[in-house]
XYZ file of C-alpha atoms in Angstrom:
320
model
C -21.507 -31.198 -77.046
C -18.301 -31.056 -79.087
C -15.866 -33.951 -79.468
C -12.401 -33.499 -80.951
C -10.407 -36.611 -81.821
C -6.675 -35.923 -81.804
C -4.017 -38.070 -83.457
C -0.284 -37.550 -82.788
C 1.627 -38.130 -86.034
C 5.254 -38.664 -86.967
C 5.721 -39.719 -90.599
C 2.290 -41.332 -90.817
C 1.545 -40.680 -94.500
C 1.109 -44.398 -95.203
C -1.221 -45.295 -92.315
C -3.138 -42.072 -91.644
C -5.871 -42.855 -94.171
C -6.635 -46.164 -92.418
C -7.020 -44.382 -89.090
C -9.108 -41.573 -90.599
C -11.540 -43.887 -92.385
C -12.083 -45.770 -89.123
C -13.085 -42.670 -87.135
C -16.768 -42.258 -86.208
C -18.875 -39.652 -88.017
C -21.743 -39.679 -85.514
C -22.133 -40.547 -81.826
C -25.389 -40.243 -79.922
C -25.142 -37.354 -77.466
C -22.429 -35.586 -79.489
C -23.431 -32.611 -81.630
C -20.118 -31.998 -83.394
C -17.160 -34.270 -84.140
C -13.910 -32.779 -85.398
C -10.513 -34.343 -86.179
C -7.089 -32.922 -85.337
C -3.553 -34.141 -85.986
C -0.377 -33.173 -84.162
C 2.414 -33.195 -86.742
C 5.503 -33.961 -84.652
C 8.118 -32.778 -87.138
C 7.238 -35.261 -89.891
C 9.582 -35.354 -92.889
C 7.042 -36.983 -95.231
C 3.698 -35.709 -96.547
C 1.689 -36.360 -93.372
C 0.247 -32.830 -93.220
C -0.715 -32.768 -96.914
C -2.339 -36.184 -96.520
C -4.284 -34.996 -93.473
C -5.617 -31.962 -95.328
C -6.498 -34.114 -98.326
C -8.442 -36.527 -96.107
C -10.396 -33.728 -94.463
C -8.887 -33.227 -91.001
C -10.303 -30.050 -89.508
C -7.228 -28.926 -87.581
C -3.441 -29.361 -87.793
C -0.947 -28.571 -85.042
C 2.629 -28.643 -86.362
C 6.106 -28.796 -84.852
C 9.069 -27.886 -87.055
C 11.119 -30.679 -85.480
C 10.319 -33.857 -83.597
C 9.595 -33.155 -79.905
C 8.327 -36.539 -78.751
C 5.010 -38.089 -77.849
C 4.507 -36.301 -74.522
C 4.906 -32.784 -75.921
C 2.812 -33.641 -78.959
C 0.019 -34.982 -76.781
C -0.061 -31.853 -74.595
C 0.062 -29.555 -77.651
C -2.992 -31.380 -78.989
C -4.828 -31.125 -75.670
C -4.116 -27.391 -75.503
C -5.333 -26.872 -79.074
C -8.508 -28.895 -78.457
C -9.306 -26.828 -75.365
C -8.871 -23.575 -77.266
C -11.090 -24.953 -80.033
C -13.890 -25.486 -77.512
C -13.822 -29.264 -77.118
C -16.094 -30.680 -74.404
C -14.541 -34.141 -74.811
C -11.109 -34.984 -76.213
C -10.205 -38.438 -77.496
C -6.605 -39.447 -78.175
C -5.905 -42.285 -80.602
C -3.007 -43.512 -82.757
C -2.237 -42.827 -86.400
C -1.242 -46.434 -87.075
C -4.859 -47.570 -86.641
C -3.924 -49.741 -83.656
C -7.252 -48.995 -81.982
C -10.707 -49.679 -83.378
C -12.342 -46.350 -84.231
C -15.828 -47.679 -83.530
C -14.822 -48.050 -79.862
C -14.493 -44.282 -79.501
C -18.200 -44.305 -78.698
C -17.481 -46.742 -75.846
C -14.791 -44.602 -74.238
C -16.763 -41.334 -74.425
C -19.965 -42.890 -73.047
C -18.924 -42.766 -69.330
C -18.096 -39.072 -69.778
C -21.409 -38.339 -71.485
C -23.181 -40.140 -68.633
C -21.117 -38.100 -66.121
C -19.655 -41.239 -64.534
C -16.005 -40.366 -65.188
C -13.711 -37.590 -66.401
C -11.000 -39.850 -67.811
C -11.664 -43.121 -69.634
C -8.843 -45.409 -70.747
C -9.289 -48.187 -73.284
C -8.264 -51.600 -71.983
C -6.665 -53.609 -74.780
C -6.991 -57.417 -74.946
C -3.257 -57.774 -74.273
C -3.237 -61.544 -73.782
C -5.108 -62.064 -77.055
C -3.070 -59.640 -79.173
C -1.175 -61.785 -81.668
C 1.633 -59.347 -82.521
C 2.547 -58.950 -78.820
C 5.285 -61.364 -77.776
C 4.945 -63.391 -74.572
C 7.594 -61.183 -72.962
C 5.844 -57.978 -73.989
C 2.530 -59.197 -72.585
C 4.103 -59.973 -69.214
C 5.903 -56.633 -69.089
C 2.684 -54.792 -70.002
C 0.876 -56.450 -67.093
C 3.786 -55.792 -64.735
C 4.028 -52.129 -65.746
C 0.291 -51.605 -65.318
C 0.444 -53.195 -61.852
C 3.266 -50.846 -60.813
C 1.271 -47.830 -62.065
C -1.802 -49.025 -60.143
C 0.253 -49.188 -56.954
C 1.904 -45.800 -57.588
C -1.365 -44.057 -58.497
C -3.802 -45.777 -56.161
C -6.087 -46.603 -59.110
C -7.397 -49.800 -60.688
C -6.562 -49.062 -64.348
C -5.654 -52.454 -65.923
C -3.890 -51.129 -69.052
C -1.787 -48.103 -68.109
C 0.271 -47.801 -71.357
C -2.860 -47.612 -73.522
C -2.929 -44.407 -75.554
C -6.593 -44.820 -76.470
C -8.324 -42.563 -73.973
C -10.949 -39.871 -73.528
C -10.860 -36.746 -71.357
C -13.639 -34.465 -70.272
C -12.950 -30.748 -70.639
C -12.543 -30.440 -66.874
C -9.948 -33.237 -66.745
C -8.070 -31.868 -69.771
C -7.813 -28.436 -68.142
C -5.986 -30.041 -65.206
C -3.524 -32.102 -67.266
C 0.140 -31.354 -66.786
C 2.889 -33.573 -68.246
C 6.502 -32.756 -67.365
C 8.430 -35.765 -68.725
C 9.422 -35.772 -72.396
C 8.952 -39.480 -73.070
C 5.293 -40.467 -72.767
C 2.120 -39.052 -71.271
C 0.361 -42.366 -70.579
C 1.886 -43.292 -67.217
C 2.367 -39.849 -65.693
C -1.196 -38.702 -66.394
C -2.642 -41.752 -64.612
C -0.449 -41.184 -61.545
C -1.336 -37.496 -61.592
C -5.064 -38.179 -61.908
C -4.936 -40.816 -59.173
C -3.305 -38.503 -56.649
C -5.629 -35.627 -57.618
C -8.689 -37.870 -57.100
C -9.969 -37.425 -60.665
C -12.853 -39.770 -61.547
C -11.229 -42.322 -63.848
C -12.320 -45.646 -65.313
C -11.487 -48.054 -68.126
C -13.532 -49.923 -70.718
C -12.562 -52.972 -72.796
C -11.719 -52.139 -76.398
C -10.677 -53.964 -79.562
C -7.412 -53.566 -81.471
C -6.528 -53.949 -85.124
C -3.604 -55.812 -86.619
C -0.136 -54.280 -86.574
C 0.531 -51.918 -89.497
C 4.086 -50.949 -88.528
C 6.562 -51.505 -85.643
C 6.245 -49.258 -82.596
C 8.296 -46.056 -82.753
C 8.090 -45.329 -79.041
C 10.946 -47.671 -78.175
C 13.628 -49.646 -79.992
C 13.723 -52.500 -77.467
C 11.628 -53.811 -74.591
C 14.421 -53.260 -72.066
C 14.857 -49.644 -73.127
C 11.110 -49.106 -72.828
C 11.081 -50.630 -69.337
C 14.026 -48.494 -68.244
C 12.459 -45.240 -69.425
C 9.005 -46.168 -68.150
C 10.328 -47.043 -64.691
C 12.059 -43.656 -64.594
C 8.791 -41.897 -65.491
C 6.833 -43.850 -62.855
C 9.398 -43.218 -60.107
C 9.718 -39.541 -60.940
C 5.952 -39.056 -61.073
C 5.410 -40.833 -57.756
C 8.174 -38.831 -56.053
C 6.695 -35.645 -57.503
C 3.281 -36.231 -55.937
C 4.207 -38.282 -52.841
C 7.741 -37.187 -51.857
C 7.218 -37.573 -48.101
C 5.973 -41.148 -48.454
C 8.809 -42.099 -50.816
C 11.689 -40.550 -48.875
C 10.276 -41.460 -45.459
C 10.059 -45.107 -46.507
C 13.603 -45.024 -47.865
C 14.864 -43.219 -44.766
C 13.094 -45.648 -42.446
C 14.807 -48.582 -44.197
C 18.213 -46.944 -43.734
C 17.474 -46.183 -40.076
C 16.346 -49.765 -39.484
C 19.517 -51.167 -41.057
C 21.587 -48.816 -38.944
C 19.675 -49.811 -35.818
C 20.208 -53.518 -36.502
C 23.966 -53.017 -36.992
C 24.084 -50.832 -33.886
C 22.396 -53.501 -31.756
C 24.767 -56.082 -33.222
C 27.760 -53.954 -32.204
C 26.400 -53.447 -28.680
C 25.954 -57.192 -28.261
C 29.614 -57.743 -29.191
C 30.687 -54.790 -27.042
C 29.008 -56.025 -23.862
C 30.375 -59.532 -24.403
C 33.886 -58.099 -24.612
C 34.356 -58.590 -28.355
C 33.666 -55.054 -29.540
C 37.252 -54.253 -30.572
C 37.001 -56.202 -33.797
C 33.689 -54.685 -34.898
C 34.441 -50.952 -35.057
C 33.478 -50.993 -38.756
C 29.905 -51.904 -37.762
C 29.766 -48.854 -35.487
C 30.965 -46.568 -38.293
C 28.483 -48.063 -40.748
C 25.716 -47.658 -38.147
C 26.496 -43.955 -37.818
C 26.575 -43.498 -41.606
C 23.250 -45.319 -42.114
C 21.531 -43.445 -39.273
C 22.703 -40.037 -40.507
C 21.773 -40.872 -44.107
C 18.354 -42.070 -42.942
C 17.661 -38.830 -41.057
C 18.851 -36.773 -44.041
C 16.611 -38.758 -46.403
C 13.566 -38.137 -44.212
C 14.486 -34.440 -44.089
C 14.590 -34.406 -47.904
C 11.100 -35.940 -47.838
C 9.838 -33.117 -45.598
C 11.314 -30.518 -47.945
C 9.868 -32.366 -50.936
C 6.457 -32.394 -49.290
C 6.595 -28.611 -48.954
C 7.540 -28.299 -52.628
C 4.697 -30.683 -53.556
C 2.248 -28.456 -51.661
C 3.473 -25.464 -53.670
C 3.140 -27.533 -56.838
C -0.534 -28.162 -56.071
C -1.067 -24.428 -55.710
C 0.691 -23.792 -59.031
C -1.387 -26.507 -60.738
C -4.545 -24.841 -59.423
C -3.350 -21.473 -60.752
C -2.530 -23.097 -64.113
C -6.006 -24.656 -64.208
C -7.696 -21.299 -63.541
C -5.594 -19.501 -66.154
C -6.313 -22.195 -68.756
C -10.009 -22.046 -67.936
C -10.118 -18.278 -68.395
C -8.084 -18.374 -71.628
C -9.996 -21.228 -73.223
C -13.339 -19.954 -71.954
C -12.832 -16.496 -73.457
C -11.680 -17.920 -76.801
C -14.639 -20.300 -76.911
C -17.031 -17.413 -76.202
C -15.458 -15.274 -78.951
C -15.728 -18.113 -81.472
C -19.423 -18.594 -80.661
C -20.097 -14.887 -81.135
């Protein structure tokens, strides 16, 4: 059983040693533990520091591509290197390395394919009151959109079985955390969470410059992901609301018309027609989107099979 711990890095020369020293060297049930960094276009000596510390693998981008692309590049590299379990953690030592054993345990016991670390958000001192509330709100929205019960959706401390990693597919360029949960939820992947500990803040977050900007971009990711996997439900609901509004205005106009006061309410009739037509068009878009979503599932299955063949053949060659 091979575990690879991947760490996305962007100018992490100062904090990487803290994260590295905190990583586990042995876990019961794991034969081999290796460490990998994804250098996301760092301008400092992150790569040199990683090699000095003893990281086994380095994946490098020449320029910064963002957390989502870095995460997927690491997953792809880990699969080709023969990982049976992949753990993602942060270079700023936000998460307690000793808890890696806790998040891989459900996978080793074959109880889950994805395990997400649940941070003690309410007890985290460097989180403001506003940030705590927004974290809870965001996680609730993701639970509704994904049909899961994951309490800490933005947590980047997570473990994937090889099977789950082969099926991962992130299309947004901002963050992988929310989209992968929604994807896994709709694909019925066995997923759970475990409580974890966090360390003190070593540097400000680089994912967002303000809470409002983070909320705006996260809401876009959630909406896009939900529409991608459930377009018929999304557009049918929206279309039904428009049709209902149009129906209400239409009934209102008819009431005025039959009481002899319809002449002054022609605008209501026009608005009724517009809302009804828009509602029907929106539902039609949902039907088309549902067809595209069905094709997407087929393409994801093809991608999974191709990845499995590629990574399986490379793993076999490395063993020989």
